[in-house]
JSON list of C-alpha atoms in Angstrom, two decimals:
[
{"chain": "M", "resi": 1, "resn": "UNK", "atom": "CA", "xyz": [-38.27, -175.43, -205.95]},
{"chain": "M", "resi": 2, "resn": "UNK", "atom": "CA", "xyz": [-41.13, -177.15, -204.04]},
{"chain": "M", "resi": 3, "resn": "UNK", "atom": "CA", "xyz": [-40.43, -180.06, -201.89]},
{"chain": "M", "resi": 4, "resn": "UNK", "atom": "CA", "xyz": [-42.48, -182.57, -204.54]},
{"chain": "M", "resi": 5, "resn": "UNK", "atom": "CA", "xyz": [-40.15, -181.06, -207.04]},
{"chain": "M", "resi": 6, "resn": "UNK", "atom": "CA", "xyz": [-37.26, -183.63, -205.06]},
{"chain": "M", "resi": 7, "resn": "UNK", "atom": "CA", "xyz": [-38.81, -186.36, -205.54]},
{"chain": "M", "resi": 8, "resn": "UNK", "atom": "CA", "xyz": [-36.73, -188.76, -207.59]},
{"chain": "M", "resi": 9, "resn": "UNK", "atom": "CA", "xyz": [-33.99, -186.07, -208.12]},
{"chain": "M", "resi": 10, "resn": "UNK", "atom": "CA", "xyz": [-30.52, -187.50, -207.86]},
{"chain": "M", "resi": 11, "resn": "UNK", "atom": "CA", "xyz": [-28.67, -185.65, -205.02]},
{"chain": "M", "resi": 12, "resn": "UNK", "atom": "CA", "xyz": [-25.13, -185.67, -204.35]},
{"chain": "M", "resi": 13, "resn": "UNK", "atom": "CA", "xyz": [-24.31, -184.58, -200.86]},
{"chain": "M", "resi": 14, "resn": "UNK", "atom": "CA", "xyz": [-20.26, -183.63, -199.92]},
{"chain": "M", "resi": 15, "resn": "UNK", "atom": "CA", "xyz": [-19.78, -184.43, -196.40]},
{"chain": "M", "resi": 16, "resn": "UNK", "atom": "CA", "xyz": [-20.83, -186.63, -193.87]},
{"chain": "M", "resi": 17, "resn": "UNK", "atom": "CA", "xyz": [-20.56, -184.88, -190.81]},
{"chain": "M", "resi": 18, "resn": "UNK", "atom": "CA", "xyz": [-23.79, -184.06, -189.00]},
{"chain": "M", "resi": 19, "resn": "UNK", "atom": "CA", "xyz": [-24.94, -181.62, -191.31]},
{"chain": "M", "resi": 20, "resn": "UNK", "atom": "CA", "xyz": [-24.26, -183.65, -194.79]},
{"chain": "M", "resi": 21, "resn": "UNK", "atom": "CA", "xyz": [-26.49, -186.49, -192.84]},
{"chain": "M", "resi": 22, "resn": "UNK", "atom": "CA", "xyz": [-28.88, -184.53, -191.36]},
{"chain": "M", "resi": 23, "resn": "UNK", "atom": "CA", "xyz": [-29.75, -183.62, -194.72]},
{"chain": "M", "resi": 24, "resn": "UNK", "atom": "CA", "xyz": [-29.39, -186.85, -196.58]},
{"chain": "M", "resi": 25, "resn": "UNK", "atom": "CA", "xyz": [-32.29, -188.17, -194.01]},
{"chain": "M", "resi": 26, "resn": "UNK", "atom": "CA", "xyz": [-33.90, -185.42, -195.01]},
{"chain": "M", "resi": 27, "resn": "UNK", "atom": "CA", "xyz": [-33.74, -185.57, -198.47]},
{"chain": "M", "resi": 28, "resn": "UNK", "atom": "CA", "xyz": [-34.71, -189.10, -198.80]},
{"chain": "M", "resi": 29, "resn": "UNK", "atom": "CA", "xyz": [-37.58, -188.70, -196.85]},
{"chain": "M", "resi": 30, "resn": "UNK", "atom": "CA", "xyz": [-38.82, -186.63, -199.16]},
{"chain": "M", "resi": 31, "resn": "UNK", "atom": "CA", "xyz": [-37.81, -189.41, -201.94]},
{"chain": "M", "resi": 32, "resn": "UNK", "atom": "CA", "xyz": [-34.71, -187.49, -203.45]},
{"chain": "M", "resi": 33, "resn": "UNK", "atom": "CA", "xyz": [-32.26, -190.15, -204.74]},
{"chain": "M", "resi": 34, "resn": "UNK", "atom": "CA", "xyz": [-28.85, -189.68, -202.10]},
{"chain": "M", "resi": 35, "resn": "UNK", "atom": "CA", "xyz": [-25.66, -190.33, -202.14]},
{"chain": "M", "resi": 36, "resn": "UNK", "atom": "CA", "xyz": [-23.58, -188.69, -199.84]},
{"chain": "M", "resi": 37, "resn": "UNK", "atom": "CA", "xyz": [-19.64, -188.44, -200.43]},
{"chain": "M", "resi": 38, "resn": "UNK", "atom": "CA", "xyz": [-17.53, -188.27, -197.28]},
{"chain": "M", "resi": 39, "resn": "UNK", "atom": "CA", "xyz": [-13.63, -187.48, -198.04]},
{"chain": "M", "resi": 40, "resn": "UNK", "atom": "CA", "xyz": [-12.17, -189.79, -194.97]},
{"chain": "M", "resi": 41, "resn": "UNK", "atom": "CA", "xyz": [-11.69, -193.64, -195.18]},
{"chain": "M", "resi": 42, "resn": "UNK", "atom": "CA", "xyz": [-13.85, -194.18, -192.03]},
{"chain": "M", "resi": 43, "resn": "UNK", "atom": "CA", "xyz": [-16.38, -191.74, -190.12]},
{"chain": "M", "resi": 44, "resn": "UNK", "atom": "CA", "xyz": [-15.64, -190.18, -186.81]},
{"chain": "M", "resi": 45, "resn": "UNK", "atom": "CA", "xyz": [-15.95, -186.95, -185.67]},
{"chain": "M", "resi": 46, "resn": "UNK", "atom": "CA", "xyz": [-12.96, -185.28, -183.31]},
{"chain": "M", "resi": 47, "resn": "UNK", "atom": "CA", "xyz": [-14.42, -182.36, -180.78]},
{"chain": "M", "resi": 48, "resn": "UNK", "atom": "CA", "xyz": [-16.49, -182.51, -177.47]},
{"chain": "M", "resi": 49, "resn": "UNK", "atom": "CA", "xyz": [-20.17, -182.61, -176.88]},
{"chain": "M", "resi": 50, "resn": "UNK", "atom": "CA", "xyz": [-22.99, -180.46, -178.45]},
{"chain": "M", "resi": 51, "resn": "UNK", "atom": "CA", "xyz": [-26.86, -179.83, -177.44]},
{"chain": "M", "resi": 52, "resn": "UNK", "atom": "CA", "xyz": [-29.69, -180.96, -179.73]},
{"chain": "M", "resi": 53, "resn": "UNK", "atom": "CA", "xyz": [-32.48, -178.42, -178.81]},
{"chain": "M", "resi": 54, "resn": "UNK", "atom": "CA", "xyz": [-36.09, -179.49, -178.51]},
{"chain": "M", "resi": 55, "resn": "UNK", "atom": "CA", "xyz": [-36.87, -177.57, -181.63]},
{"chain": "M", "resi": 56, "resn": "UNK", "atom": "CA", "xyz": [-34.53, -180.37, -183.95]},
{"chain": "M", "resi": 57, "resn": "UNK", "atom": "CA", "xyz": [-35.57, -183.26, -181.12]},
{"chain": "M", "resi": 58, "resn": "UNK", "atom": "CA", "xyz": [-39.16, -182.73, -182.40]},
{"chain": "M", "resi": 59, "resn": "UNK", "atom": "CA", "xyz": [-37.53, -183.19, -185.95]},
{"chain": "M", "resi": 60, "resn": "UNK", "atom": "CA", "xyz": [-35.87, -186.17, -185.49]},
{"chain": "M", "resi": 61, "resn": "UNK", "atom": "CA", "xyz": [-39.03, -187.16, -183.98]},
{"chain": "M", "resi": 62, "resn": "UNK", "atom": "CA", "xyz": [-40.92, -186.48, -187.12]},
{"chain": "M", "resi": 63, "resn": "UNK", "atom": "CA", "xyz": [-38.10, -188.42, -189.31]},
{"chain": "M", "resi": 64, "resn": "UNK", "atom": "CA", "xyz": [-38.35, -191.38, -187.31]},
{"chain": "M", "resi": 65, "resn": "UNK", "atom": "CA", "xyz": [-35.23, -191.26, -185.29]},
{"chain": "M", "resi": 66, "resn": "UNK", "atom": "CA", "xyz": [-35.54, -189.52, -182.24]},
{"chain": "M", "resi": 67, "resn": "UNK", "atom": "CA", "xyz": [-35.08, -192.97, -180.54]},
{"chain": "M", "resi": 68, "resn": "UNK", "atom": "CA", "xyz": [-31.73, -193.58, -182.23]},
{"chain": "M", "resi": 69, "resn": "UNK", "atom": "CA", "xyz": [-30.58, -190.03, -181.66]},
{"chain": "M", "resi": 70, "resn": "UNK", "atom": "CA", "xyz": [-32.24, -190.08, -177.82]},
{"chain": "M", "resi": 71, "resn": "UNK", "atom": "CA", "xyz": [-30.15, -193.69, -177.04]},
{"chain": "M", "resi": 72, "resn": "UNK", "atom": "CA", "xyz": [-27.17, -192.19, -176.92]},
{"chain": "M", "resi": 73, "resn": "UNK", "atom": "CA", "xyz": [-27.69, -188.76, -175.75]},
{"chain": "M", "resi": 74, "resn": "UNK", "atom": "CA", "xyz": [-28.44, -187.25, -172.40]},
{"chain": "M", "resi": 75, "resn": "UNK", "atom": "CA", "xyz": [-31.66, -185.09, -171.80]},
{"chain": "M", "resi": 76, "resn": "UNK", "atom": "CA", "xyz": [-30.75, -181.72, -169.93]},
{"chain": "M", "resi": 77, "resn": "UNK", "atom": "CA", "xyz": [-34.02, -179.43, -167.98]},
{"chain": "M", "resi": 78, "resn": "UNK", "atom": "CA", "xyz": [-31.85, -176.55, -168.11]},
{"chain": "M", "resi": 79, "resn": "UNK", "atom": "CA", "xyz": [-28.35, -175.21, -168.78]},
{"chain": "M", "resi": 80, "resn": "UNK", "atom": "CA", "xyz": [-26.36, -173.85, -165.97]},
{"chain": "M", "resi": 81, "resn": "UNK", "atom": "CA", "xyz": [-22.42, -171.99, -166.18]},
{"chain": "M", "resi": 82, "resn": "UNK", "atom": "CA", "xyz": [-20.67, -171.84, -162.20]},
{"chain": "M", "resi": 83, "resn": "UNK", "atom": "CA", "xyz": [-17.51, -170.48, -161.64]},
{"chain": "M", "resi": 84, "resn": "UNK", "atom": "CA", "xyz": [-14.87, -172.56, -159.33]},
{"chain": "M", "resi": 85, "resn": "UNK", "atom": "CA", "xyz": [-16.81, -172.23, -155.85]},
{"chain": "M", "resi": 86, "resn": "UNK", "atom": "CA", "xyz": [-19.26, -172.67, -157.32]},
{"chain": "M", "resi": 87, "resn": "UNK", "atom": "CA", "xyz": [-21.52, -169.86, -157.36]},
{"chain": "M", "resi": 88, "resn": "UNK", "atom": "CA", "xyz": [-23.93, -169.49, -160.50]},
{"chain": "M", "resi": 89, "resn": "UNK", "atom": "CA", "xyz": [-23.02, -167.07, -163.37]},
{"chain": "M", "resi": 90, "resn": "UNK", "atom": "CA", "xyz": [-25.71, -167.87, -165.92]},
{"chain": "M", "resi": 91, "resn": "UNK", "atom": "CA", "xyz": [-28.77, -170.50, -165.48]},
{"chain": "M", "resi": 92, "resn": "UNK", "atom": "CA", "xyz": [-31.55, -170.47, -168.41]},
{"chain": "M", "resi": 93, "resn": "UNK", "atom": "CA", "xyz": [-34.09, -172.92, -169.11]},
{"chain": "M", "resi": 94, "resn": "UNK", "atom": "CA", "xyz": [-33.96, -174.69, -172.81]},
{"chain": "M", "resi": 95, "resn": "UNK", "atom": "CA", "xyz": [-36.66, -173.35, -175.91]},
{"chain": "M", "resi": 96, "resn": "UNK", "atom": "CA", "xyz": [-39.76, -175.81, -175.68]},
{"chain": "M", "resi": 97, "resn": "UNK", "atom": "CA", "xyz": [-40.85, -177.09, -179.05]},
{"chain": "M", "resi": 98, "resn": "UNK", "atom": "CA", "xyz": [-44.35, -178.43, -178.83]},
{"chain": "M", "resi": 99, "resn": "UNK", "atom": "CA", "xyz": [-44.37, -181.20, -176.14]},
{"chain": "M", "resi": 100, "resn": "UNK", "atom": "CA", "xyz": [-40.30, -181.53, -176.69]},
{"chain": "M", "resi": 101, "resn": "UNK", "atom": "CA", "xyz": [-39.14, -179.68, -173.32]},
{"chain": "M", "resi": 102, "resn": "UNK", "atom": "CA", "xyz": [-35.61, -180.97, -173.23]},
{"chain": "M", "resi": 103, "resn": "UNK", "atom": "CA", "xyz": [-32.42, -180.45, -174.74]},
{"chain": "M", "resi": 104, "resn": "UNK", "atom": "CA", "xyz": [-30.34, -183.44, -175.57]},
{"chain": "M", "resi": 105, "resn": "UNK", "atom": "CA", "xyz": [-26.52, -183.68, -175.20]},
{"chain": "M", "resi": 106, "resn": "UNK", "atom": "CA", "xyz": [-24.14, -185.66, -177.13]},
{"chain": "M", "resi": 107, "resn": "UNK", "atom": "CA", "xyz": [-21.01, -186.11, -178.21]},
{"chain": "M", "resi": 108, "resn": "UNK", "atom": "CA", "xyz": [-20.44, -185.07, -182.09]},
{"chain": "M", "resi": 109, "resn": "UNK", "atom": "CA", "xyz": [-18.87, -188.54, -182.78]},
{"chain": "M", "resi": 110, "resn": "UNK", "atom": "CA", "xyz": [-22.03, -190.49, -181.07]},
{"chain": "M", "resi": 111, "resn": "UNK", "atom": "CA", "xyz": [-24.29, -188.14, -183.10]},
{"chain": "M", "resi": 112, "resn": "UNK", "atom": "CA", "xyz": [-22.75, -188.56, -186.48]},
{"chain": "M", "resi": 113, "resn": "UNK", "atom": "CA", "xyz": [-22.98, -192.33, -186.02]},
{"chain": "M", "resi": 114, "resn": "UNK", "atom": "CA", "xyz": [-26.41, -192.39, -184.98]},
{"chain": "M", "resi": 115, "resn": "UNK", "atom": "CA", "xyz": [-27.49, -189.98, -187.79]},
{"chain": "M", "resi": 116, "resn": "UNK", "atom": "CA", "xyz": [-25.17, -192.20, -190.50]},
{"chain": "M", "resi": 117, "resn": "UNK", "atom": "CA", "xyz": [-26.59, -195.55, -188.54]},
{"chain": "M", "resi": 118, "resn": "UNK", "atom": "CA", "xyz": [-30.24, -194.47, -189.90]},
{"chain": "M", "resi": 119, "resn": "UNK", "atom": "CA", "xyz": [-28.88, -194.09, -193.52]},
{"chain": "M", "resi": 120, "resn": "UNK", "atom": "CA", "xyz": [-30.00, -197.13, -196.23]},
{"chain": "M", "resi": 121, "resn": "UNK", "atom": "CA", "xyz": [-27.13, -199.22, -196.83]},
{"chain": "M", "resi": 122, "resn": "UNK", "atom": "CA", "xyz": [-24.67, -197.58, -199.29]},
{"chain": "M", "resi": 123, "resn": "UNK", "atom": "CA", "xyz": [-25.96, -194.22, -199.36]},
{"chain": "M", "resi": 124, "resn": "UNK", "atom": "CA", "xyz": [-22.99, -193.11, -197.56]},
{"chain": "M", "resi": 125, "resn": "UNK", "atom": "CA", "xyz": [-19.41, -193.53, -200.10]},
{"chain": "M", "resi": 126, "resn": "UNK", "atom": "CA", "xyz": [-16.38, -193.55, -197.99]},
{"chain": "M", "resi": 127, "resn": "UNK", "atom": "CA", "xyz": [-12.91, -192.63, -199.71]},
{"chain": "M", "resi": 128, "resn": "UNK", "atom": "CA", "xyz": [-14.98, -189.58, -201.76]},
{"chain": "M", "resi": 129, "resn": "UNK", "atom": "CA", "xyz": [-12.26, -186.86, -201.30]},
{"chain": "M", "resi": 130, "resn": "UNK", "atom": "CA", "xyz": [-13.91, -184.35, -203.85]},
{"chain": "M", "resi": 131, "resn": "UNK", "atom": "CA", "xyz": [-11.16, -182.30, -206.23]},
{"chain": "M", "resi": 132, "resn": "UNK", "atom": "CA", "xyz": [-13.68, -180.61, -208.85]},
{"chain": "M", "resi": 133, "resn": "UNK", "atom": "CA", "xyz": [-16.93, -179.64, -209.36]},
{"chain": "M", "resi": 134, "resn": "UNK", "atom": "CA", "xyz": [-18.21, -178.91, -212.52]},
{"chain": "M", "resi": 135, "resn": "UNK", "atom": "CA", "xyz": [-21.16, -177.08, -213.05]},
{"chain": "M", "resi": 136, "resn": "UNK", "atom": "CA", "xyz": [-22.96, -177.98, -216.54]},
{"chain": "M", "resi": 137, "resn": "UNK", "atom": "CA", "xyz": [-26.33, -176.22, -216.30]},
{"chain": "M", "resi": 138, "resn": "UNK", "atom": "CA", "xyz": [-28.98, -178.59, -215.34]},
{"chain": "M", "resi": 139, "resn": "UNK", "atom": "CA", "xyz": [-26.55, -181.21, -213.41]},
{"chain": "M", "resi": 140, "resn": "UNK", "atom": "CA", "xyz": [-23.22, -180.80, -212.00]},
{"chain": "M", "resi": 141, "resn": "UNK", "atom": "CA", "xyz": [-20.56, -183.39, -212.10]},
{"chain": "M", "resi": 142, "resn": "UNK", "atom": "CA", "xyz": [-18.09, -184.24, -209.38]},
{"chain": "M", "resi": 143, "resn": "UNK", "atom": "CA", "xyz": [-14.67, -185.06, -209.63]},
{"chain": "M", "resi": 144, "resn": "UNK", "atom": "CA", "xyz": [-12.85, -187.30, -206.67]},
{"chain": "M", "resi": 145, "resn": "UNK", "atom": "CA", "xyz": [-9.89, -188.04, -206.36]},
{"chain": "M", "resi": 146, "resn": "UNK", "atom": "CA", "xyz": [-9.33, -191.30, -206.86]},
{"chain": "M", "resi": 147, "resn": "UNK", "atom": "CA", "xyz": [-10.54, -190.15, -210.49]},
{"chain": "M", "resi": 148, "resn": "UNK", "atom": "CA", "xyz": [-14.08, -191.63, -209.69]},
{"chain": "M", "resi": 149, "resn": "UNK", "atom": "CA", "xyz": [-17.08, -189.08, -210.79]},
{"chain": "M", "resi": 150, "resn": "UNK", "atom": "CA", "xyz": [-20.48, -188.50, -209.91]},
{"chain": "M", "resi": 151, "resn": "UNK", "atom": "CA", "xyz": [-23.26, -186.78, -211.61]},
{"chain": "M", "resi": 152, "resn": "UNK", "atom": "CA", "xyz": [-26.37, -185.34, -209.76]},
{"chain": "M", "resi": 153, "resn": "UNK", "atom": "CA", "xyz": [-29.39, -182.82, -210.22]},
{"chain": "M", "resi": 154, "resn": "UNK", "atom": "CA", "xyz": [-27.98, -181.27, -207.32]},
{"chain": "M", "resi": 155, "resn": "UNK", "atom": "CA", "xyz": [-25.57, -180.80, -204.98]},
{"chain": "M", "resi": 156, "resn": "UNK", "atom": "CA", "xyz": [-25.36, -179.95, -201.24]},
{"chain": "M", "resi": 157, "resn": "UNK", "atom": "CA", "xyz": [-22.43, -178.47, -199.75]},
{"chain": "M", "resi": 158, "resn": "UNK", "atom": "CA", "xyz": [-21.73, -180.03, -196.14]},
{"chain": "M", "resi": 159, "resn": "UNK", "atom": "CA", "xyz": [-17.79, -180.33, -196.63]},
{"chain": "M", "resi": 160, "resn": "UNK", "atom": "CA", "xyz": [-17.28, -178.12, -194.05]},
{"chain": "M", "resi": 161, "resn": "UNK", "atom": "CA", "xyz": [-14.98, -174.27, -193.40]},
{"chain": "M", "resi": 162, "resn": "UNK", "atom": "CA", "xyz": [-12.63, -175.32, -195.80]},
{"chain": "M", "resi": 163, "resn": "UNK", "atom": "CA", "xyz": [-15.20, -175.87, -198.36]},
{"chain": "M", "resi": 164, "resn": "UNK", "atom": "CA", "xyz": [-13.53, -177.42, -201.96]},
{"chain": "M", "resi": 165, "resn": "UNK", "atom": "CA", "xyz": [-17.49, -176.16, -203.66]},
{"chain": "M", "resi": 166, "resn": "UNK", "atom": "CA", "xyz": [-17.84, -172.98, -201.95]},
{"chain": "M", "resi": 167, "resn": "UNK", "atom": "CA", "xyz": [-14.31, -172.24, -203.28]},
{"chain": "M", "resi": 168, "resn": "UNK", "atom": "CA", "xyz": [-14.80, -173.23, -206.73]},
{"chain": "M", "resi": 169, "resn": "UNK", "atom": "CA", "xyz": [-17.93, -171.85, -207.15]},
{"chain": "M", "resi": 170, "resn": "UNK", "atom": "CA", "xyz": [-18.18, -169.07, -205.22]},
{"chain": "M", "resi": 171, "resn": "UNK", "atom": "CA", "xyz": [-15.46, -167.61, -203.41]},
{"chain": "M", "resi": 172, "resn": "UNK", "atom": "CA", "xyz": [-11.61, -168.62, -202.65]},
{"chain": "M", "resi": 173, "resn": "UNK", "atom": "CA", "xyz": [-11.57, -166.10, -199.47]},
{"chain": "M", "resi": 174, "resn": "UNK", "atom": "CA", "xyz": [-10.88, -167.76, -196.07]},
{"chain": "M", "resi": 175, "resn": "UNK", "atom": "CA", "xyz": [-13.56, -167.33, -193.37]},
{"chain": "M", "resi": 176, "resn": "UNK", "atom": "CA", "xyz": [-12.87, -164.37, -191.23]},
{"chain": "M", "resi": 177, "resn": "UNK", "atom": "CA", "xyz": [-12.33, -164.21, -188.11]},
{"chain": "M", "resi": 178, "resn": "UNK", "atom": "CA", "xyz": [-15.07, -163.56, -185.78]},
{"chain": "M", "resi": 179, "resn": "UNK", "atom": "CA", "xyz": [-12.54, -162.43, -182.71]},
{"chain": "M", "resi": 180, "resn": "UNK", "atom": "CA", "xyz": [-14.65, -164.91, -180.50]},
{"chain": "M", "resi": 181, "resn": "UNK", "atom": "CA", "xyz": [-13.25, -168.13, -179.69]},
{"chain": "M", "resi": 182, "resn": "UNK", "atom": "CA", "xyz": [-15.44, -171.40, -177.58]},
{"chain": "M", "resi": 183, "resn": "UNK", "atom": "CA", "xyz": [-13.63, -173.96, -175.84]},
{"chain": "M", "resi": 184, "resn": "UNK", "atom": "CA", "xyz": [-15.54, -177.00, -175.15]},
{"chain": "M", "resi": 185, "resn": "UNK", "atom": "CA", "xyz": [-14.38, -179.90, -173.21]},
{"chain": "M", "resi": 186, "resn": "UNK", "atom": "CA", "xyz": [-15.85, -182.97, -171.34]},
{"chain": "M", "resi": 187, "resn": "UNK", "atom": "CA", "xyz": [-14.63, -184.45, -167.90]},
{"chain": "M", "resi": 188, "resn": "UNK", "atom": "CA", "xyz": [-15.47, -187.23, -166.25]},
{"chain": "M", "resi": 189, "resn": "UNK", "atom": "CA", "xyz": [-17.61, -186.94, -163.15]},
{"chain": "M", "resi": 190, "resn": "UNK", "atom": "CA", "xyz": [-15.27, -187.89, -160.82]},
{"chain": "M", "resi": 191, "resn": "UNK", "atom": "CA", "xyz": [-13.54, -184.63, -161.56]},
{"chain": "M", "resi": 192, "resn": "UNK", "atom": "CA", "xyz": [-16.32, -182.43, -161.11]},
{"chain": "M", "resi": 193, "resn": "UNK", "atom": "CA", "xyz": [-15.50, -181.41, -157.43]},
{"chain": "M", "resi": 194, "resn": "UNK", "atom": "CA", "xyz": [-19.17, -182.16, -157.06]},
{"chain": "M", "resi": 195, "resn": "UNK", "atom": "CA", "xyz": [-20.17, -179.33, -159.04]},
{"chain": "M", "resi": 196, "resn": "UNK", "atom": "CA", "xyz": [-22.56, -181.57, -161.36]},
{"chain": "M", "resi": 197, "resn": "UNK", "atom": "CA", "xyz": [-24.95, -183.43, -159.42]}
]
């Protein structure tokens, strides 16, 4: 498929976390029609903070909203891990991406409501818990579960680990385990110990 293939193709997108929205800008840049279908009643995203590297700052640049995205992140030179006294264990400057040298941080929730903030009116459908997917050849049809349904040229799984497409038409397995685990918090400055400057 070539990208002028999208254009006027309906898309359904399930999930409207970063990724599902991320895409749906995408998508409709490119003049796909979107409608993305998030399962929860509101959006709002649970977690800590993540870093938007200058590769996908130059993207959001190209879409149009790095300033949206920029607004309510904070740029970062380099990233830096100190142990308790604090002497350095790791410092490493970020990937440069053109003339994008930084990497922004931000907090998943402020990210997902910039991203969904840039999104015409109604393309996001709250309430959209998907039960079934059907596929039917050259469309696919999706079942909620309110009993609502939604056809499309194509779909886009964003719905996540616990997938509801992936297992219906692909696999029921759980994810493995990687035997890695990442713990992620954020603290306020005050209780830095002065470690952050």
């Amino acid at each position: 498929m070539h990208t002028q293939d999208l254009k006027y193709l309906k898309i359904a997108i399930v999930g409207a976390g970063y990724g599902g929205a991320a895409a749906a800008k995408a998508l409709s840049l490119l003049g796909a029609d979107v409608t993305v279908h998030e399962q929860a009643p509101a959006l709002g995203e649970v977690g800590a903070g993540i870093g938007l590297r200058p590769a996908t700052m130059a993207r959001f640049r190209q879409w149009g909203i790095f300033d949206a995205i920029a607004k309510v992140s904070s740029p970062s030179d380099n990233c830096e891990i100190l142990t308790a006294t604090p002497e350095p264990i790791m410092k490493d400057t970020w990937p440069e991406s053109g003339d994008q040298k930084q990497t922004y941080l931000i907090h998943r929730g402020d990210f997902i409501e910039a991203l969904t903030g840039v999104l015409p009116e109604g393309m996001v459908q709250l309430d959209h818990k998907l039960e079934k997917i059907e596929d039917k050849g050259e469309t696919s049809v999706l079942t909620f579960a309110s009993g609502r349904t939604a056809e499309a040229d194509l779909v886009v799984a964003a719905d996540g680990i616990r997938s509801t497409i992936r297992q219906q038409l692909f696999s029921d397995k759980a994810p493995v385990f990687s035997g890695e685990h990442a713990y992620r918090a954020v603290i306020s400055l005050d209780d830095a110990h002065g470690m952050v400057t």
